[in-house]
Coordinates of N, CA and C in Angstrom, one line a residue:
M1405 N -11.8 -103.9 70.2 CA -10.4 -103.9 69.9 C -10.2 -103.2 68.5
S1406 N -11.1 -103.6 67.6 CA -11.0 -103.0 66.2 C -11.2 -101.5 66.2
S1407 N -12.1 -101.0 67.1 CA -12.4 -99.6 67.1 C -11.2 -98.8 67.6
T1408 N -10.3 -99.5 68.4 CA -9.1 -98.8 68.9 C -8.0 -98.8 67.8
R1409 N -7.9 -99.8 67.1 CA -6.9 -99.9 66.0 C -7.2 -99.0 64.9
A1410 N -8.5 -98.8 64.6 CA -8.8 -98.0 63.4 C -8.3 -96.5 63.5
P1411 N -8.6 -95.9 64.7 CA -8.1 -94.5 64.8 C -6.5 -94.4 64.8
R1412 N -5.9 -95.5 65.4 CA -4.4 -95.5 65.4 C -3.9 -95.6 64.0
R1413 N -4.5 -96.5 63.2 CA -4.0 -96.6 61.8 C -4.3 -95.3 61.1
G1414 N -5.4 -94.6 61.4 CA -5.6 -93.3 60.7 C -4.6 -92.3 61.1
L1415 N -4.2 -92.3 62.4 CA -3.1 -91.4 62.8 C -1.8 -91.7 62.1
L1416 N -1.5 -92.9 62.0 CA -0.2 -93.3 61.3 C -0.2 -92.9 59.9
R1417 N -1.4 -93.1 59.2 CA -1.5 -92.7 57.8 C -1.3 -91.2 57.7
G1418 N -1.9 -90.4 58.6 CA -1.9 -89.0 58.6 C -0.4 -88.5 58.8
A1419 N 0.3 -89.2 59.7 CA 1.7 -88.8 60.0 C 2.5 -89.0 58.8
A1420 N 2.3 -90.2 58.1 CA 3.1 -90.5 56.9 C 2.8 -89.5 55.8
A1421 N 1.6 -89.1 55.7 CA 1.2 -88.1 54.6 C 1.9 -86.8 54.9
L1422 N 1.9 -86.4 56.2 CA 2.5 -85.1 56.6 C 4.0 -85.2 56.3
A1423 N 4.7 -86.3 56.6 CA 6.1 -86.5 56.4 C 6.4 -86.4 54.9
G1424 N 5.6 -87.0 54.1 CA 5.8 -87.0 52.7 C 5.7 -85.5 52.1
A1425 N 4.7 -84.8 52.6 CA 4.5 -83.4 52.2 C 5.6 -82.6 52.6
T1426 N 6.1 -82.8 53.8 CA 7.3 -82.0 54.3 C 8.5 -82.3 53.4
A1427 N 8.8 -83.5 53.1 CA 9.9 -83.9 52.3 C 9.8 -83.3 50.9
F1428 N 8.6 -83.2 50.3 CA 8.4 -82.6 49.0 C 8.7 -81.1 49.1
A1429 N 8.2 -80.5 50.1 CA 8.4 -79.0 50.3 C 9.9 -78.7 50.4
L1430 N 10.6 -79.5 51.2 CA 12.0 -79.3 51.3 C 12.8 -79.5 50.0
A1431 N 12.4 -80.5 49.2 CA 13.0 -80.7 47.9 C 12.7 -79.5 47.0
A1432 N 11.5 -79.0 47.1 CA 11.1 -77.9 46.2 C 11.9 -76.7 46.4
T1433 N 12.3 -76.4 47.7 CA 13.0 -75.2 48.0 C 14.4 -75.2 47.4
A1434 N 14.9 -76.3 47.0 CA 16.3 -76.4 46.4 C 16.2 -75.8 45.0
C1435 N 15.1 -75.6 44.5 CA 14.9 -75.1 43.1 C 13.8 -74.0 43.1
S1436 N 14.0 -73.0 43.9 CA 13.0 -72.0 44.1 C 13.5 -70.6 44.2
T1437 N 12.6 -69.6 44.3 CA 13.0 -68.2 44.4 C 13.3 -67.9 45.9
S1438 N 13.8 -66.7 46.2 CA 14.2 -66.4 47.5 C 13.0 -66.1 48.4
T1439 N 13.2 -66.1 49.7 CA 12.2 -65.7 50.6 C 12.6 -64.4 51.2
A1440 N 11.7 -63.8 52.0 CA 12.0 -62.5 52.6 C 13.3 -62.5 53.5
S1441 N 13.6 -63.7 54.1 CA 14.7 -63.8 55.0 C 16.0 -63.9 54.3
S1442 N 16.0 -64.2 53.0 CA 17.2 -64.4 52.3 C 17.4 -63.6 51.0
N1443 N 16.5 -62.6 50.8 CA 16.5 -61.9 49.6 C 17.4 -60.6 49.7
G1444 N 17.9 -60.3 50.9 CA 18.9 -59.2 51.0 C 18.2 -57.9 51.2
T1445 N 16.9 -57.8 51.3 CA 16.2 -56.6 51.5 C 15.9 -56.4 53.0
G1446 N 16.0 -55.2 53.5 CA 15.7 -54.9 54.9 C 16.8 -55.4 55.8
N1447 N 18.0 -55.7 55.4 CA 19.0 -56.2 56.3 C 20.3 -55.4 56.1
G1448 N 20.2 -54.2 55.6 CA 21.3 -53.3 55.5 C 22.1 -53.5 54.2
S1449 N 21.6 -54.4 53.3 CA 22.3 -54.5 52.0 C 22.0 -53.4 51.1
N1450 N 22.7 -53.3 50.0 CA 22.5 -52.2 49.0 C 21.4 -52.5 48.0
Y1451 N 20.8 -53.7 48.1 CA 19.7 -54.0 47.1 C 18.5 -53.3 47.4
V1452 N 18.0 -52.6 46.3 CA 16.8 -51.7 46.5 C 15.9 -52.0 45.3
G1453 N 14.6 -51.6 45.5 CA 13.7 -51.8 44.4 C 13.2 -53.2 44.3
G1454 N 12.2 -53.4 43.4 CA 11.7 -54.7 43.1 C 11.0 -55.3 44.3
T1455 N 10.9 -56.6 44.3 CA 10.2 -57.3 45.4 C 11.1 -58.1 46.3
G1456 N 12.4 -58.1 45.9 CA 13.4 -58.9 46.6 C 13.8 -60.0 45.6
E1457 N 12.8 -60.4 44.7 CA 13.2 -61.5 43.7 C 14.0 -60.9 42.6
I1458 N 13.7 -59.6 42.2 CA 14.6 -58.9 41.3 C 14.9 -57.6 41.9
S1459 N 16.2 -57.4 42.2 CA 16.7 -56.2 42.9 C 17.7 -55.5 42.1
T1460 N 17.8 -54.2 42.2 CA 18.8 -53.4 41.5 C 19.6 -52.6 42.5
I1461 N 20.8 -52.2 42.1 CA 21.7 -51.5 43.0 C 22.1 -50.2 42.2
A1462 N 22.0 -49.1 42.8 CA 22.3 -47.8 42.2 C 23.8 -47.7 42.0
Q1463 N 24.3 -47.1 40.9 CA 25.7 -46.8 40.7 C 26.3 -46.1 41.9
G1464 N 27.5 -46.5 42.3 CA 28.1 -45.9 43.5 C 27.9 -46.7 44.7
H1465 N 27.0 -47.7 44.7 CA 26.7 -48.5 45.8 C 26.9 -50.0 45.5
R1466 N 27.5 -50.3 44.4 CA 27.6 -51.7 43.9 C 28.9 -52.3 44.4
T1467 N 28.8 -53.6 44.6 CA 29.9 -54.4 45.0 C 30.5 -55.2 43.9
A1468 N 31.9 -55.3 43.8 CA 32.5 -56.0 42.7 C 32.2 -57.5 42.8
A1469 N 32.0 -58.1 41.7 CA 31.9 -59.5 41.6 C 33.2 -60.2 41.8
P1470 N 33.3 -61.4 42.3 CA 34.5 -62.0 42.6 C 35.2 -62.5 41.3
E1471 N 36.5 -62.8 41.4 CA 37.2 -63.4 40.3 C 36.7 -64.8 40.1
L1472 N 36.2 -65.1 39.0 CA 35.7 -66.5 38.7 C 36.5 -67.1 37.5
S1473 N 37.0 -68.3 37.7 CA 37.6 -68.9 36.6 C 37.6 -70.4 36.8
G1474 N 37.8 -71.2 35.7 CA 37.7 -72.6 35.8 C 37.4 -73.2 34.5
K1475 N 37.1 -74.5 34.6 CA 36.7 -75.2 33.4 C 35.2 -75.1 33.1
T1476 N 34.9 -75.0 31.8 CA 33.5 -75.0 31.4 C 32.9 -76.4 31.3
V1477 N 31.6 -76.4 31.1 CA 30.9 -77.7 30.9 C 31.6 -78.5 29.7
D1478 N 32.1 -77.7 28.7 CA 32.7 -78.4 27.6 C 34.2 -78.6 27.8
G1479 N 34.8 -78.3 28.9 CA 36.2 -78.6 29.2 C 37.1 -77.5 28.9
A1480 N 36.6 -76.4 28.4 CA 37.5 -75.2 28.1 C 37.8 -74.4 29.3
Q1481 N 38.8 -73.6 29.3 CA 39.2 -72.7 30.4 C 38.5 -71.4 30.2
L1482 N 37.9 -70.9 31.3 CA 37.2 -69.6 31.2 C 37.5 -68.8 32.4
S1483 N 37.6 -67.5 32.2 CA 37.8 -66.5 33.3 C 36.9 -65.3 33.1
L1484 N 36.2 -64.9 34.2 CA 35.3 -63.8 34.1 C 36.1 -62.5 33.7
A1485 N 37.4 -62.5 34.0 CA 38.2 -61.3 33.6 C 38.3 -61.2 32.1
D1486 N 38.0 -62.2 31.4 CA 38.1 -62.1 29.9 C 37.0 -61.1 29.4
Y1487 N 36.0 -60.8 30.2 CA 34.9 -60.0 29.7 C 35.0 -58.6 30.3
K1488 N 36.2 -58.2 30.7 CA 36.4 -56.8 31.3 C 35.9 -55.8 30.3
G1489 N 35.2 -54.8 30.8 CA 34.6 -53.7 30.0 C 33.3 -54.0 29.3
K1490 N 32.8 -55.2 29.6 CA 31.5 -55.6 29.0 C 30.4 -55.8 30.1
V1491 N 29.2 -55.6 29.7 CA 28.1 -56.0 30.7 C 28.0 -57.5 30.6
V1492 N 27.9 -58.1 31.8 CA 27.9 -59.6 31.8 C 26.7 -60.1 32.6
V1493 N 26.0 -61.0 32.0 CA 24.9 -61.7 32.7 C 25.4 -63.0 33.2
V1494 N 25.3 -63.2 34.5 CA 25.8 -64.5 35.1 C 24.5 -65.3 35.5
N1495 N 24.3 -66.4 35.0 CA 23.1 -67.2 35.3 C 23.5 -68.5 36.0
V1496 N 23.0 -68.8 37.1 CA 23.2 -70.0 37.9 C 22.1 -71.0 37.6
W1497 N 22.5 -72.2 37.1 CA 21.5 -73.2 36.7 C 21.9 -74.6 36.9
G1498 N 21.0 -75.5 36.8 CA 21.2 -76.9 36.9 C 20.3 -77.6 35.9
S1499 N 20.7 -78.7 35.3 CA 19.9 -79.4 34.4 C 18.7 -80.1 35.1
W1500 N 18.8 -80.3 36.4 CA 17.9 -81.0 37.2 C 16.7 -80.1 37.6
C1501 N 16.8 -78.8 37.3 CA 15.9 -77.8 37.9 C 14.8 -77.4 36.9
P1502 N 13.5 -77.7 37.1 CA 12.5 -77.3 36.1 C 12.4 -75.9 35.8
P1503 N 12.5 -74.9 36.8 CA 12.5 -73.5 36.4 C 13.7 -73.1 35.5
C1504 N 14.8 -73.8 35.7 CA 16.0 -73.5 34.8 C 15.7 -73.9 33.4
R1505 N 15.0 -75.0 33.2 CA 14.6 -75.4 31.9 C 13.6 -74.5 31.3
A1506 N 12.7 -73.9 32.1 CA 11.7 -73.0 31.6 C 12.3 -71.7 31.1
E1507 N 13.3 -71.2 31.8 CA 13.9 -69.9 31.5 C 15.0 -70.0 30.4
A1508 N 15.5 -71.2 30.2 CA 16.7 -71.4 29.3 C 16.4 -70.8 27.9
P1509 N 15.2 -71.0 27.3 CA 15.0 -70.4 25.9 C 15.0 -68.9 26.0
H1510 N 14.6 -68.3 27.1 CA 14.6 -66.9 27.2 C 16.0 -66.3 27.3
L1511 N 16.8 -67.0 28.1 CA 18.2 -66.6 28.2 C 18.9 -66.7 26.9
A1512 N 18.7 -67.8 26.2 CA 19.3 -67.9 24.8 C 18.9 -66.8 23.9
E1513 N 17.6 -66.5 23.9 CA 17.0 -65.5 23.0 C 17.7 -64.1 23.3
V1514 N 17.7 -63.7 24.6 CA 18.3 -62.4 24.9 C 19.8 -62.4 24.7
A1515 N 20.5 -63.4 24.9 CA 21.9 -63.5 24.7 C 22.2 -63.2 23.3
K1516 N 21.4 -63.8 22.4 CA 21.6 -63.6 20.9 C 21.3 -62.1 20.5
Q1517 N 20.2 -61.6 21.1 CA 19.7 -60.3 20.8 C 20.7 -59.2 21.2
T1518 N 21.4 -59.4 22.3 CA 22.2 -58.3 22.9 C 23.7 -58.5 22.7
K1519 N 24.1 -59.5 22.0 CA 25.5 -59.7 21.7 C 26.2 -58.5 21.1
A1520 N 25.5 -57.9 20.1 CA 26.1 -56.8 19.3 C 26.2 -55.6 20.2
Q1521 N 25.5 -55.5 21.4 CA 25.5 -54.4 22.3 C 26.7 -54.5 23.3
G1522 N 27.5 -55.5 23.1 CA 28.6 -55.7 24.0 C 28.2 -56.5 25.3
V1523 N 27.1 -57.2 25.3 CA 26.7 -58.0 26.4 C 27.1 -59.4 26.3
E1524 N 27.7 -60.0 27.4 CA 28.1 -61.4 27.4 C 27.4 -62.1 28.4
F1525 N 27.1 -63.4 28.2 CA 26.4 -64.2 29.1 C 27.4 -65.3 29.5
V1526 N 27.4 -65.6 30.8 CA 28.2 -66.7 31.4 C 27.3 -67.5 32.3
G1527 N 27.3 -68.8 32.2 CA 26.5 -69.6 33.1 C 27.4 -70.2 34.2
I1528 N 26.8 -70.6 35.3 CA 27.4 -71.4 36.3 C 26.6 -72.6 36.5
N1529 N 27.0 -73.7 36.1 CA 26.2 -75.0 36.2 C 26.6 -75.6 37.6
T1530 N 25.6 -75.9 38.4 CA 25.8 -76.4 39.7 C 25.0 -77.6 40.0
R1531 N 25.5 -78.5 40.8 CA 24.9 -79.7 41.3 C 24.6 -80.8 40.3
D1532 N 25.1 -80.6 39.1 CA 25.1 -81.7 38.1 C 26.4 -82.5 38.4
L1533 N 26.3 -83.7 38.8 CA 27.4 -84.5 39.2 C 28.3 -84.9 38.0
Q1534 N 27.7 -84.9 36.8 CA 28.4 -85.2 35.6 C 28.1 -84.1 34.5
T1535 N 29.1 -83.9 33.7 CA 28.9 -82.9 32.7 C 27.9 -83.3 31.6
A1536 N 27.7 -84.6 31.5 CA 26.8 -85.1 30.4 C 25.5 -84.5 30.5
Q1537 N 24.9 -84.4 31.7 CA 23.6 -83.8 31.8 C 23.6 -82.3 31.4
A1538 N 24.6 -81.6 31.8 CA 24.7 -80.2 31.5 C 24.9 -80.0 30.0
K1539 N 25.7 -80.8 29.4 CA 25.9 -80.8 27.9 C 24.6 -81.0 27.2
A1540 N 23.8 -82.0 27.6 CA 22.5 -82.3 27.0 C 21.6 -81.1 27.1
F1541 N 21.6 -80.5 28.3 CA 20.8 -79.3 28.5 C 21.1 -78.2 27.5
E1542 N 22.4 -77.9 27.4 CA 22.8 -76.8 26.5 C 22.5 -77.1 25.1
K1543 N 22.6 -78.4 24.7 CA 22.2 -78.8 23.3 C 20.7 -78.6 23.1
E1544 N 20.0 -79.1 24.0 CA 18.5 -79.1 23.9 C 18.0 -77.7 23.7
F1545 N 18.5 -76.7 24.5 CA 18.0 -75.4 24.4 C 18.9 -74.4 23.6
D1546 N 19.8 -75.0 22.9 CA 20.7 -74.2 22.0 C 21.3 -73.0 22.7
I1547 N 21.9 -73.3 23.8 CA 22.5 -72.2 24.6 C 23.8 -71.7 23.9
P1548 N 23.8 -70.4 23.6 CA 24.9 -69.8 22.9 C 26.1 -69.3 23.7
F1549 N 26.1 -69.6 25.0 CA 27.2 -69.0 25.8 C 27.7 -70.2 26.7
P1550 N 29.0 -70.0 27.2 CA 29.6 -71.0 28.0 C 29.1 -71.0 29.4
S1551 N 29.3 -72.1 30.1 CA 29.0 -72.2 31.6 C 30.1 -72.8 32.3
L1552 N 30.6 -72.2 33.4 CA 31.5 -72.8 34.3 C 30.9 -74.0 35.0
Y1553 N 31.7 -75.0 35.1 CA 31.2 -76.3 35.7 C 31.5 -76.2 37.2
D1554 N 30.5 -76.2 38.1 CA 30.7 -76.0 39.5 C 29.7 -76.9 40.3
P1555 N 30.0 -78.2 40.2 CA 29.1 -79.2 40.8 C 28.9 -79.0 42.3
A1556 N 29.9 -78.6 43.0 CA 29.8 -78.5 44.5 C 29.4 -77.1 44.9
G1557 N 29.3 -76.2 44.0 CA 28.8 -74.8 44.4 C 30.0 -74.0 45.0
D1558 N 31.2 -74.4 44.7 CA 32.4 -73.6 45.3 C 32.4 -72.2 44.7
L1559 N 32.1 -72.0 43.5 CA 32.2 -70.7 42.9 C 31.1 -69.7 43.5
L1560 N 29.9 -70.3 43.8 CA 28.9 -69.5 44.3 C 29.2 -68.9 45.7
L1561 N 30.1 -69.6 46.4 CA 30.4 -69.2 47.8 C 31.4 -68.0 47.7
R1562 N 32.0 -67.7 46.5 CA 32.9 -66.6 46.4 C 32.2 -65.3 46.3
F1563 N 30.9 -65.3 46.0 CA 30.2 -64.0 45.9 C 30.0 -63.3 47.2
P1564 N 30.0 -62.0 47.2 CA 29.8 -61.3 48.5 C 28.6 -61.7 49.2
K1565 N 28.7 -61.7 50.5 CA 27.6 -62.1 51.4 C 26.3 -61.3 51.1
G1566 N 25.2 -62.0 50.9 CA 24.0 -61.3 50.6 C 23.7 -61.1 49.2
S1567 N 24.7 -61.3 48.3 CA 24.4 -61.1 46.9 C 23.8 -62.2 46.1
L1568 N 24.1 -63.4 46.6 CA 23.6 -64.6 45.9 C 23.3 -65.7 46.9
N1569 N 22.1 -66.2 46.8 CA 21.6 -67.3 47.7 C 21.8 -68.6 47.0
P1570 N 22.8 -69.5 47.4 CA 23.1 -70.7 46.7 C 21.9 -71.7 46.6
Q1571 N 20.9 -71.4 47.5 CA 19.7 -72.3 47.5 C 18.7 -71.8 46.4
A1572 N 18.8 -70.6 45.9 CA 17.9 -70.1 45.0 C 18.4 -70.4 43.5
I1573 N 17.9 -71.4 43.0 CA 18.3 -71.8 41.6 C 17.0 -71.9 40.8
P1574 N 16.9 -71.2 39.7 CA 17.9 -70.4 39.0 C 18.0 -69.1 39.7
S1575 N 19.2 -68.4 39.5 CA 19.4 -67.0 39.9 C 20.3 -66.4 38.8
T1576 N 20.2 -65.1 38.7 CA 20.9 -64.3 37.7 C 21.4 -63.0 38.3
L1577 N 22.7 -62.7 38.0 CA 23.3 -61.5 38.3 C 23.7 -60.8 37.1
I1578 N 23.5 -59.4 37.0 CA 24.0 -58.6 35.9 C 25.1 -57.7 36.4
L1579 N 26.2 -57.8 35.8 CA 27.4 -57.1 36.1 C 27.6 -55.9 35.2
D1580 N 27.9 -54.7 35.7 CA 28.1 -53.6 34.9 C 29.5 -53.6 34.2
R1581 N 29.8 -52.6 33.5 CA 31.1 -52.7 32.7 C 32.3 -52.6 33.6
Q1582 N 32.1 -52.2 34.9 CA 33.2 -52.2 35.8 C 33.3 -53.5 36.6
G1583 N 32.5 -54.5 36.2 CA 32.5 -55.8 36.9 C 31.8 -55.8 38.3
K1584 N 30.9 -54.8 38.5 CA 30.2 -54.7 39.7 C 28.8 -55.2 39.6
I1585 N 28.2 -55.7 40.6 CA 26.9 -56.3 40.6 C 25.8 -55.2 40.6
A1586 N 25.1 -55.1 39.5 CA 24.1 -54.1 39.3 C 22.7 -54.6 39.5
V1587 N 22.4 -55.9 39.2 CA 21.1 -56.4 39.3 C 21.2 -57.9 39.8
R1588 N 20.3 -58.3 40.7 CA 20.2 -59.6 41.1 C 18.8 -60.1 41.0
A1589 N 18.6 -61.3 40.4 CA 17.3 -61.9 40.2 C 17.3 -63.3 40.8
L1590 N 16.5 -63.6 41.8 CA 16.5 -64.9 42.5 C 15.2 -65.6 42.1
K1591 N 15.0 -65.7 40.8 CA 13.8 -66.3 40.2 C 14.0 -66.6 38.8
E1592 N 13.1 -67.4 38.2 CA 13.1 -67.7 36.8 C 12.7 -66.5 36.1
L1593 N 13.4 -66.1 35.0 CA 13.2 -64.9 34.3 C 12.6 -65.2 32.9
S1594 N 11.6 -64.3 32.5 CA 11.1 -64.3 31.1 C 12.1 -63.4 30.3
A1595 N 11.9 -63.4 29.0 CA 12.7 -62.5 28.2 C 12.4 -61.1 28.5
G1596 N 11.2 -60.8 28.7 CA 10.8 -59.4 29.0 C 11.4 -58.9 30.4
E1597 N 11.3 -59.8 31.4 CA 11.9 -59.4 32.7 C 13.4 -59.2 32.6
L1598 N 14.1 -60.1 31.8 CA 15.5 -59.9 31.6 C 15.9 -58.6 30.9
H1599 N 15.2 -58.3 29.8 CA 15.4 -57.1 29.1 C 15.2 -55.9 30.0
K1600 N 14.1 -55.9 30.8 CA 13.8 -54.8 31.7 C 14.9 -54.5 32.7
A1601 N 15.5 -55.6 33.2 CA 16.6 -55.5 34.1 C 18.0 -55.2 33.5
L1602 N 18.2 -55.7 32.3 CA 19.4 -55.6 31.6 C 19.6 -54.3 30.8
D1603 N 18.6 -53.8 30.1 CA 18.7 -52.7 29.2 C 19.2 -51.4 29.9
P1604 N 18.7 -51.1 31.1 CA 19.3 -49.9 31.8 C 20.8 -50.0 32.1
V1605 N 21.2 -51.2 32.4 CA 22.7 -51.3 32.7 C 23.5 -51.2 31.4
V1606 N 22.9 -51.7 30.3 CA 23.6 -51.5 29.0 C 23.7 -50.0 28.6
A1607 N 22.6 -49.3 29.0 CA 22.6 -47.9 28.6 C 23.4 -47.0 29.5
E1608 N 24.0 -47.5 30.5 CA 24.8 -46.7 31.4 C 26.1 -46.2 30.7
K1609 N 26.5 -45.0 31.1 CA 27.7 -44.5 30.5 C 28.9 -44.6 31.5

């Protein structure tokens, strides 16, 4: 009798371990980079170059970013239209996301370095159910730019199909001076990667 129960208990433990691993993997994808099926490459989109994680769009093939406006994490009113004529870096983040925390110092650094070049940064804070967590995040990393508060991800759904994957957090879009999407990054960025993507857009005439 005991020899029959032992394998059965082993199978149950194996199933439980597999279920736990699956749950962990699903949770991790909520804070990860894009996959080949969602990165916009090979499906008729205008995104070219890079690996799919960082993609660029040639001038003349870019899509306009949507009108975004609303309250910031600090309760102020903000509209993307306020930055007309400037290069804008739009970063999607959440205080709950480890890669967002890892890239935050780099974003803050580049935002300060490029301010004099007419570059503006705007964040979109998502899935933080209270602004308190987002405010603490901004204070901890000395974030010098405002973030629209979008707990339900409504603003993310306004972006053109294929331009932004709401499941890829953090993600970053770079808008040219005409308000069109020039670069998309569906990954955590270092300062060097951000400069490499941003500098050519700043240099455009």
